[in-house]
Coordinates of C-alpha atoms and ligand atoms in Angstrom, one line a residue:
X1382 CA -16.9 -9.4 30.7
X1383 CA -13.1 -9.1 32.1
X1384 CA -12.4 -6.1 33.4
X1385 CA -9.5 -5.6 31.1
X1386 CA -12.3 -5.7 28.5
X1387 CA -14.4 -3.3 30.1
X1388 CA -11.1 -0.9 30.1
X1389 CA -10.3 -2.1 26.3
X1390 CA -13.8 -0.4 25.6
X1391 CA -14.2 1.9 27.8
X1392 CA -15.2 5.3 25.8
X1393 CA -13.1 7.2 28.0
X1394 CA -9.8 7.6 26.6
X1395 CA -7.4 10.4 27.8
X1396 CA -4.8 11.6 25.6
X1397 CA -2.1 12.1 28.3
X1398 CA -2.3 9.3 29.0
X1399 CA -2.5 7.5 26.2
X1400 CA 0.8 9.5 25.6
X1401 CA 3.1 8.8 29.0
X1402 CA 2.2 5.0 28.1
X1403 CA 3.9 5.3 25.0
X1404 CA 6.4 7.6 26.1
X1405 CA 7.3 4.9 28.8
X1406 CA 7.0 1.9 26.5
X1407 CA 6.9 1.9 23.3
X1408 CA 10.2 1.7 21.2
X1409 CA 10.1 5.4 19.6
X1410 CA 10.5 5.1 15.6
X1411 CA 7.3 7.2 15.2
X1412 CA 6.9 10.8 15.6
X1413 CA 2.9 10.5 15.5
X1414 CA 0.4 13.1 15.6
X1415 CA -1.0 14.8 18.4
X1416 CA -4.0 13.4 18.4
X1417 CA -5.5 9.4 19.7
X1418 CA -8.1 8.0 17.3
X1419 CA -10.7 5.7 19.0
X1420 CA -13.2 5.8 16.3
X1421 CA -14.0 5.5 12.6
X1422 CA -16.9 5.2 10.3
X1423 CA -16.8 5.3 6.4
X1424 CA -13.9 7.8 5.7
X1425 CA -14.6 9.7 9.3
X1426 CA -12.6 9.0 12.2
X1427 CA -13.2 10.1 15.6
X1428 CA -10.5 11.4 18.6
X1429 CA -10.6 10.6 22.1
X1430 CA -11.8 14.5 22.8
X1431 CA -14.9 13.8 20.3
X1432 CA -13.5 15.4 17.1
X1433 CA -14.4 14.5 13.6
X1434 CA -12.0 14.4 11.3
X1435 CA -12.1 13.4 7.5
X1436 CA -9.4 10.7 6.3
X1437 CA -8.0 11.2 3.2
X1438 CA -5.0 8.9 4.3
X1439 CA -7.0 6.0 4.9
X1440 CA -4.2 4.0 7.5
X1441 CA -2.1 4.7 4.5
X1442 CA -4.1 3.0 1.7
X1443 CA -5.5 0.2 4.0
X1444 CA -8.9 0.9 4.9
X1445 CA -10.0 0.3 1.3
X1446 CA -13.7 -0.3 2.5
X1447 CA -13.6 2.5 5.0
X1448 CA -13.4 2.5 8.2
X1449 CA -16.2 0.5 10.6
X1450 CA -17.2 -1.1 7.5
X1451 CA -20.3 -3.5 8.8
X1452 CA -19.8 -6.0 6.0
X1453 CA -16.3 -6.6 6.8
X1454 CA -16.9 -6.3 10.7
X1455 CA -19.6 -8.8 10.2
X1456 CA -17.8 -11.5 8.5
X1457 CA -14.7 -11.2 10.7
X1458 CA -17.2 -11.0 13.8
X1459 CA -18.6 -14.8 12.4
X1460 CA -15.3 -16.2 11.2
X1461 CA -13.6 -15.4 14.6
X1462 CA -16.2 -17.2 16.3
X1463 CA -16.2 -20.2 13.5
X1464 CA -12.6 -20.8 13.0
X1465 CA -9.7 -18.3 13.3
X1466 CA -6.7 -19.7 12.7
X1467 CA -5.2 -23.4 11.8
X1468 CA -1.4 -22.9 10.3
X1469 CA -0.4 -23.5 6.9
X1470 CA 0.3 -27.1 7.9
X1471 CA -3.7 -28.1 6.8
X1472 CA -6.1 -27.3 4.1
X1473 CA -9.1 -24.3 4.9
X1474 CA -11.6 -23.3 2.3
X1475 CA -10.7 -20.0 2.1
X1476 CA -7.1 -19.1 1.0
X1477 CA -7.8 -20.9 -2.7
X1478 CA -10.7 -18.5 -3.2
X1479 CA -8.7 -15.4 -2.2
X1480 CA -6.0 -16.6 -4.6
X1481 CA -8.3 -17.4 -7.0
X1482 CA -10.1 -13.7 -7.4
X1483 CA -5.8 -12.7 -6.7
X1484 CA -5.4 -14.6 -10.4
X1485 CA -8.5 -13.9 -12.4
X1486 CA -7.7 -9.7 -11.4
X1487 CA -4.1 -10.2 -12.1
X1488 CA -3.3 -12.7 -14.7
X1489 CA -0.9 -14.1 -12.2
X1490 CA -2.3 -17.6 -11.8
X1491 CA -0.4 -18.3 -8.1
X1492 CA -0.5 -17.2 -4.5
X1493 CA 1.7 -16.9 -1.6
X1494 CA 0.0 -15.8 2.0
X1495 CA 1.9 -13.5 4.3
X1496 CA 1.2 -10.2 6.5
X1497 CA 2.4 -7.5 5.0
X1498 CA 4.0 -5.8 2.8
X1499 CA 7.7 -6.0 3.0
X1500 CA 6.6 -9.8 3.6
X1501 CA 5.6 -10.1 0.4
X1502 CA 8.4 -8.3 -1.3
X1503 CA 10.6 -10.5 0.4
X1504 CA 8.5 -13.7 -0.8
X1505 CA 9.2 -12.5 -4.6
X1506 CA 12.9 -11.7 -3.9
X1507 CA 13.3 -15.1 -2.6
X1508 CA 10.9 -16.9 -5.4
X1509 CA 12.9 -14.9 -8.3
X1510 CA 16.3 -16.4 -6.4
X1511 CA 15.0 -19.6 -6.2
X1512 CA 14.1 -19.3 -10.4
X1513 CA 17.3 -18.4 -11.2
X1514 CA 19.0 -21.6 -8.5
X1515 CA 16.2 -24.0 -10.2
X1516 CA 16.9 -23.2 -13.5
X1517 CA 20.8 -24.3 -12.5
X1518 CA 22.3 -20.9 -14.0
X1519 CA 21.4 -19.2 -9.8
X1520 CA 22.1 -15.3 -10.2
X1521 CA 21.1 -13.0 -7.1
X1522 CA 21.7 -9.2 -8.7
X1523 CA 18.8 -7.0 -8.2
X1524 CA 18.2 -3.4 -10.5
X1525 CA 15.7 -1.4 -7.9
X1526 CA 14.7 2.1 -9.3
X1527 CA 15.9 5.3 -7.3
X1528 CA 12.9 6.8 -5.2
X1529 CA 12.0 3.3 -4.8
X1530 CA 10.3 1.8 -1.2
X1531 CA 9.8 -1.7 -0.9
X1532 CA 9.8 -1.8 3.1
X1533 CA 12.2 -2.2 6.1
X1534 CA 13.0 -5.8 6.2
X1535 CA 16.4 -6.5 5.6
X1536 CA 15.6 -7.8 2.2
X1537 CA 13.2 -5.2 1.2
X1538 CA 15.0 -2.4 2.9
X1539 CA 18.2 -3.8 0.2
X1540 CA 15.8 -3.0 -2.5
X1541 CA 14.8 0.2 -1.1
X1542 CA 16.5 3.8 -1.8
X1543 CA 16.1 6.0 0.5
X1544 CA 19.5 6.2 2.0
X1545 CA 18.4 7.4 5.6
X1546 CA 16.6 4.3 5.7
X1547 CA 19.4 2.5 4.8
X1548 CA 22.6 3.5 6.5
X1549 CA 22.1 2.8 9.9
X1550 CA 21.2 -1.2 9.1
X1551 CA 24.1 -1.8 6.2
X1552 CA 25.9 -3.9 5.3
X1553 CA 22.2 -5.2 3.7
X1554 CA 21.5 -7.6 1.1
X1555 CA 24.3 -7.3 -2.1
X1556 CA 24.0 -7.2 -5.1
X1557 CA 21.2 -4.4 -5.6
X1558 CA 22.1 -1.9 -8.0
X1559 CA 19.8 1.5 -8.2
X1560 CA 18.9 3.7 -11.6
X1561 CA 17.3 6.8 -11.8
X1562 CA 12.7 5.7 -13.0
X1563 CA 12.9 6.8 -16.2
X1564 CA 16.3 6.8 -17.1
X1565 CA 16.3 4.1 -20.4
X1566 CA 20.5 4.6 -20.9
X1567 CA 21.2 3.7 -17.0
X1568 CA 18.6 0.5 -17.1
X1569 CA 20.1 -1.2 -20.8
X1570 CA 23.5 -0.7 -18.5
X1571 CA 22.3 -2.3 -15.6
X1572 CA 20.5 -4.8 -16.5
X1573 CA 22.7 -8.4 -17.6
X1574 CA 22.5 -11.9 -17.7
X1575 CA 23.5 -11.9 -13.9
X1576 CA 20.5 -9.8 -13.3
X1577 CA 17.6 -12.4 -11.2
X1578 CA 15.0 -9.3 -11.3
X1579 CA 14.0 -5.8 -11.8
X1580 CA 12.1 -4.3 -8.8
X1581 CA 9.7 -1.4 -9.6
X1582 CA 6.7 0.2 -7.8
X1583 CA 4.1 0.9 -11.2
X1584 CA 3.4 4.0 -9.1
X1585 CA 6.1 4.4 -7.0
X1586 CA 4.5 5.8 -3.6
X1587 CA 6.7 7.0 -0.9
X1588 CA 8.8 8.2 -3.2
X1589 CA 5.9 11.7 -4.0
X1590 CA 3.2 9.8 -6.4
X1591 CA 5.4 9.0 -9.4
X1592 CA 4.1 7.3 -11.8
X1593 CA 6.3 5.2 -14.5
X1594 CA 5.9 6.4 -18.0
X1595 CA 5.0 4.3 -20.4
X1596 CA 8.0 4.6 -22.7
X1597 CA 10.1 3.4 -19.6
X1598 CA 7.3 0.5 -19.1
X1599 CA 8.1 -0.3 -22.5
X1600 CA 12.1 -0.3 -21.8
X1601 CA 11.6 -2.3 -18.7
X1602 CA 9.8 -4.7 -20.6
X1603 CA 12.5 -4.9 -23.5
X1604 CA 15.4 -5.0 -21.0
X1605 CA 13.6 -8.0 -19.4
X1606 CA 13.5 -10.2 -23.1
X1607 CA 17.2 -9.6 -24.0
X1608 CA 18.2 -10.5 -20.3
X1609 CA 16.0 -13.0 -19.0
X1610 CA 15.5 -10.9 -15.5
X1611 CA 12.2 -11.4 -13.8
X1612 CA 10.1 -8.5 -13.1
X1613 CA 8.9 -7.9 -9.6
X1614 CA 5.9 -5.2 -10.1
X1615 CA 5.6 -4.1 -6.3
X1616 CA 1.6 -3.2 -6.4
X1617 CA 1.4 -3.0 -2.7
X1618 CA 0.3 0.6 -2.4
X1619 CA -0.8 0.9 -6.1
X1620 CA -2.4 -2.0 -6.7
X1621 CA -5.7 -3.5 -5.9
X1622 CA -8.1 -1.2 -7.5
X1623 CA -6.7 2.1 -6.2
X1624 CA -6.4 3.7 -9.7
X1625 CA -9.7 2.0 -10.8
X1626 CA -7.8 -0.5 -12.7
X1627 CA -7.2 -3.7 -10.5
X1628 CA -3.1 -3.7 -10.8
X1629 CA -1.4 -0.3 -12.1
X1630 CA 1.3 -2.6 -14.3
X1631 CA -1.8 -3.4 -16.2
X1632 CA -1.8 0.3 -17.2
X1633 CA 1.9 0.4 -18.3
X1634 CA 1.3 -2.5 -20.4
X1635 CA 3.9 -4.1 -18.1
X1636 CA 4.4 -8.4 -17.5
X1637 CA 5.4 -8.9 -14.3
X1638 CA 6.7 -12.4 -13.0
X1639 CA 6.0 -11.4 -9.7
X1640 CA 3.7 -9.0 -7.9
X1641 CA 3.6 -8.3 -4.4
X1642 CA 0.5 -6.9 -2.8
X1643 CA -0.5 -5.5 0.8
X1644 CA -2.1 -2.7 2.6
X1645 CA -5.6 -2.4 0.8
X1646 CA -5.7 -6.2 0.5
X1647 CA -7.6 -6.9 4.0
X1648 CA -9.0 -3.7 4.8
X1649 CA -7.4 -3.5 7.9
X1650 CA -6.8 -6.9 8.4
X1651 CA -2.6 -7.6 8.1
X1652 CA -2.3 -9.6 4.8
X1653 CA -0.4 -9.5 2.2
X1654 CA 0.6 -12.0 -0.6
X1655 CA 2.8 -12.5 -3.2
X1656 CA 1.3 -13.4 -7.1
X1657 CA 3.8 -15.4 -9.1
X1658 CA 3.8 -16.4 -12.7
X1659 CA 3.2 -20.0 -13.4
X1660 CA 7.1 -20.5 -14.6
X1661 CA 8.2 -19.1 -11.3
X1662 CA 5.7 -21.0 -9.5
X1663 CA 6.6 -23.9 -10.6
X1664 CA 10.4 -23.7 -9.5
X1665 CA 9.7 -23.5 -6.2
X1666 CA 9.5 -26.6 -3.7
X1667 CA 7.8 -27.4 -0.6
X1668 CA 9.9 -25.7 2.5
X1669 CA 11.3 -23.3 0.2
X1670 CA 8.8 -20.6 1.9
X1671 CA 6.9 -20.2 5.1
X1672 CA 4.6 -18.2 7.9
X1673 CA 2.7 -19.1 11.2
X1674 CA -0.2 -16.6 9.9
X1675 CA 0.2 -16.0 6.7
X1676 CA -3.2 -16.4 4.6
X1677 CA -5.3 -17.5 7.8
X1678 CA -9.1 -18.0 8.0
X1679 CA -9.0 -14.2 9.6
X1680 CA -7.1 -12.9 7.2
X1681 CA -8.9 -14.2 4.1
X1682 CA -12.1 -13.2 5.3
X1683 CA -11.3 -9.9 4.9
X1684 CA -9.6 -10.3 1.7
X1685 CA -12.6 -11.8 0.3
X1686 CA -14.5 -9.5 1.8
X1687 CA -12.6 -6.2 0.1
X1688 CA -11.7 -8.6 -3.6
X1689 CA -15.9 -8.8 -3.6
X1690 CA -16.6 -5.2 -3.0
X1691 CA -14.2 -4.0 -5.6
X1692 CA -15.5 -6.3 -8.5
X1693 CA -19.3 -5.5 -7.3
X1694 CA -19.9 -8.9 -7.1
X1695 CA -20.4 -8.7 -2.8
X1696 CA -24.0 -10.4 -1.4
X1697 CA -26.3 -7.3 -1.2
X1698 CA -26.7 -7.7 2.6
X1699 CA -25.6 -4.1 3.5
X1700 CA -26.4 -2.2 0.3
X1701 CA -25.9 1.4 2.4
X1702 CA -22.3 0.5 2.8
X1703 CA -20.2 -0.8 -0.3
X1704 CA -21.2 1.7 -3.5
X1705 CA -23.3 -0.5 -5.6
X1706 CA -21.7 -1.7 -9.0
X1707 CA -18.0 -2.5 -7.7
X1708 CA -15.8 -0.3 -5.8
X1709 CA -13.5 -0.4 -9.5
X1710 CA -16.2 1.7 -10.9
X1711 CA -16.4 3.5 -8.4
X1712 CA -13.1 4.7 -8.8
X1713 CA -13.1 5.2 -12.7
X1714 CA -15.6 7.5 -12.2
X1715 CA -14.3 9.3 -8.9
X1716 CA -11.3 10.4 -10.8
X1717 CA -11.2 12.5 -12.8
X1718 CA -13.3 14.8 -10.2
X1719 CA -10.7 14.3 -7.8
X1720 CA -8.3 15.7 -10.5
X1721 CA -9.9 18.5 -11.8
X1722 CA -10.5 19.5 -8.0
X1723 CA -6.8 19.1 -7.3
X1724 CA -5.9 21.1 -10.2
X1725 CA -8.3 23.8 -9.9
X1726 CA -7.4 24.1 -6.4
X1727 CA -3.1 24.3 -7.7
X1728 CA -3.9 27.1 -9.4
X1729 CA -4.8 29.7 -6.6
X1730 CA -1.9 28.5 -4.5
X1731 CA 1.7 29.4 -5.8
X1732 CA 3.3 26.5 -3.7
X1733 CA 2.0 24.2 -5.7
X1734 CA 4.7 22.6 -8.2
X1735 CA 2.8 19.3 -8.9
X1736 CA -0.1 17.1 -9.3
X1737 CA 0.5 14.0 -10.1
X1738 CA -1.4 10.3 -9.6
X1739 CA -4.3 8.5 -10.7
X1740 CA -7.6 7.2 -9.6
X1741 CA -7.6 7.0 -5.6
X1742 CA -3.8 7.9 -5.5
X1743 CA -2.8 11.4 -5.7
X1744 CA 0.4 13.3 -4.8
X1745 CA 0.4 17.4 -4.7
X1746 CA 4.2 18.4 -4.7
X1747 CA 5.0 21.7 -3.1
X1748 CA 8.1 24.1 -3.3
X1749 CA 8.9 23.6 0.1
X1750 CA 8.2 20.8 3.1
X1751 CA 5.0 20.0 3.6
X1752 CA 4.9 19.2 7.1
X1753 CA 3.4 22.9 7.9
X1754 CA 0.4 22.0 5.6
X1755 CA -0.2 18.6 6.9
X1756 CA 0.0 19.8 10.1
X1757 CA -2.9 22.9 9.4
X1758 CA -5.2 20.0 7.4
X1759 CA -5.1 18.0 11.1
X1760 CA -6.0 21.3 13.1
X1761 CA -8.9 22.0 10.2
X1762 CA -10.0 18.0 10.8
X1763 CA -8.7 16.6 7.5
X1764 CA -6.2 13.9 7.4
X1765 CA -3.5 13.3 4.5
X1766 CA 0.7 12.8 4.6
X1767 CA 3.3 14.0 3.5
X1768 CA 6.0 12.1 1.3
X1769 CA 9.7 12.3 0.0
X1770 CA 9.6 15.8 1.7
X1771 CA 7.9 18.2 -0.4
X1772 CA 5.0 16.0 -1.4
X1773 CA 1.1 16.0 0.4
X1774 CA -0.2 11.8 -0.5
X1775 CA -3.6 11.3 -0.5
X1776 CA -4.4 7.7 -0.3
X1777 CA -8.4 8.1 0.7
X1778 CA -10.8 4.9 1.2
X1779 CA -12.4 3.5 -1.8
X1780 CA -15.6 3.9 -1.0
X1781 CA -15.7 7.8 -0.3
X1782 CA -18.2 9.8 -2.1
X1783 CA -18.4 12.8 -4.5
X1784 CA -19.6 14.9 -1.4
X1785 CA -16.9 14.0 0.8
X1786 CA -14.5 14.5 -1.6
X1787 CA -15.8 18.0 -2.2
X1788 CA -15.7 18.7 2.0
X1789 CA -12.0 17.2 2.1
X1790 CA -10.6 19.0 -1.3
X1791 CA -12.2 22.4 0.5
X1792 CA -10.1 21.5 3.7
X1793 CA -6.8 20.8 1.8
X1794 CA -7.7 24.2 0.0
X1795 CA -7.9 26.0 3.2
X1796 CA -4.9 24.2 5.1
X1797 CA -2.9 25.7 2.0
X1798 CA -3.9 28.8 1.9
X1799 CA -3.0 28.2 5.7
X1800 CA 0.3 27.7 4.8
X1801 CA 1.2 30.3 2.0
X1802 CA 1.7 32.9 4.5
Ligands
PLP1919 C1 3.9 0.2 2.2 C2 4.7 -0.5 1.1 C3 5.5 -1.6 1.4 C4 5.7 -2.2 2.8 O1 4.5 -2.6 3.3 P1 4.4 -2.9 4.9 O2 3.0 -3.5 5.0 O3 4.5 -1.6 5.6 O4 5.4 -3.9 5.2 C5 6.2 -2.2 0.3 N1 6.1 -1.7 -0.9 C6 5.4 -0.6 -1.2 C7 5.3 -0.1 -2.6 C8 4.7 0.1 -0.2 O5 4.0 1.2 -0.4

């Protein structure tokens, strides 16, 4: 072993340090935490001074088969040592299997590999531009929905609303016009035949847990007929089982052209991918679209690893880890506990104005910021996130139990009554 191994693993971390490192070195667009995790099992993680905590944040909706998860550490143990990495300039034998459970869970029958997120938002902006040129009538308007977050590429960031995200980077990408989710008069205005795509989050996530109606679903999906615009469905925190459905546009009744996908998608591992339609799909040419990484061995070990566990149909080598049954069962029948616990606990605590989500995605809005209460949870050893402000996100791993729940909920109950005073 190197020695810069033996410090990599070295058990002894110190905070201070940790910190005057990063203080020194790292470009400073976060204002973390106080506190260095160096450990995680299931939905616990562990701090550098030995503290438990429980993680109802999950790496923000990425650790979809908890954290430490053997399976997954297992398979990406034996792939490393097999074959990591090749390029998308050759065939392997695992991307058309990821894309393949991709298309059977979504009805979208095509893949495209990248790393992220906002990588795969800006894959479908691209892909519905590249419709639009192909069909020899090009049109390049965007309608993205206010409260919207799509990521902080200069693409997706375009789409995004959140003007202090925004205004430092502009002039961005033209052409994006924004309408108020929900609002049926300002879509029917925005919306023409110079429109390539409408952008929406199902569930729009950063923007406090809002889910589309729907009635709106329905308008969306009406707007789209009379106009020809694509729809780009942005599933990347929603989707993937984390309302117990696989996609959350499947709930609204919504048909997407494109869907873009991320965070739970390799548990950890950075992937992403964008689903197209066949009719988009098939505009699109080789070179139009590329990445070093995107959809390598690594990556779509993981994803197959995290696709298997949430349609139950994983090898049953580690039965104590995954929930038996599927991971989307799971979740069906996780949620409406996690509900009623949420509601029952917004009674007893004035503050609360909201509760609002589905499945494994729940926002609690308060009258006031919530950066207080997220900051007691942390002290009580519970972690969750605050959003657009006023609202407390829970994003917890799919594979947390009725108990834990139970322990977490009791924490958030505490770290509010925390707060009140
Ligand atoms: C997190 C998020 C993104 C961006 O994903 P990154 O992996 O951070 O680039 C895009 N869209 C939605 C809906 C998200 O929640």
């Amino acid at each position: 072993m190197t020695s810069t191994t033996e410090q990599h693993l070295s058990a002894r971390v110190v905070g201070s340090e940790v910190h005057a490192l990063e203080a020194q070195h790292i470009v400073q667009t976060y204002r973390r935490a106080p506190v260095v995790f160096v450990r995680g099992e299931g939905v616990r993680l562990y701090d550098s001074e030995g503290k438990e905590y429980l993680d109802l944040l999950s790496g923000i909706g990425v650790a979809a088969v908890g954290h430490g998860n053997p399976r997954l550490a297992d398979a990406l143990a034996e792939q490393a040592r097999t074959l990591a990495h090749t390029s998308n300039l050759y065939f392997h034998p695992l991307q058309g299997q990821v894309a393949a459970r991709l298309a059977a869970l979504s009805g979208l029958p095509r893949a495209f590999f990248c790393n992220s997120g906002t990588e795969a938002v800006e894959a479908c902006l691209k892909f519905a531009r590249r419709y639009w040129y192909t069909a020899g009538t090009p049109r390049h308007e965007i309608v993205a929905l206010e409260q919207g977050f799509a990521g902080r590429t200069l693409g997706s960031l375009s789409v995004t609303w959140d003007p202090h995200y925004r205004a430092p980077f502009e002039p961005l990408v033209p052409g994006v016009t924004f309408v108020p989710a929900g609002d049926e008069q300002a879509l029917r205005a925005a919306v023409t035949k110079q429109t390539a795509a409408i952008i929406a989050e199902p569930i729009q996530g950063e923007g406090g847990v809002r889910p589309l109606s729907s009635a709106f679903a329905a308008v969306i999906t009406d707007v789209c007929t009379q106009t020809g615009a694509l729809l780009i469905a942005d599933e990347v925190q929603c989707g993937l089982g984390r309302t117990g459905q696989p996609f959350y546009f499947q709930v609204l009744g919504l048909r997407p052209d494109l869907v873009s996908v991320g965070k739970a998608l390799g548990g950890g591992m950075p992937v992403g991918a964008a689903l197209l339609s066949e009719r988009v799909a098939s505009a699109v040419s080789y070179g139009d679209h590329g990445t070093t990484y995107g959809g390598n061995l690594l990556a779509c070990r993981a994803a197959l690893v995290v696709l298997d566990a949430l349609t139950g149909t994983a090898s049953t080598t580690s039965p104590a880890t995954l929930p038996n049954g599927g991971l989307l069962a799971h979740i069906q029948h996780l949620a409406p506990l996690v509900e009623a616990r949420l509601r029952e606990i917004a009674t007893r605590h004035p503050m609360v104005v909201d509760v609002r989500g589905a499945g494994l995605i729940w926002g609690v809005e308060l009258d006031r910021d919530a950066a207080p209460i997220v900051e007691a949870a942390l002290a009580r050893g519970l972690l969750i996130n605050r959003t657009a402000e006023r609202v407390v996100r829970l994003l917890p791993s799919y594979i947390i139990t009725e108990g834990e729940i139970d322990l977490a909920l009791a924490r958030l109950d505490a770290a509010l009554a925390e707060g009140q005073h």
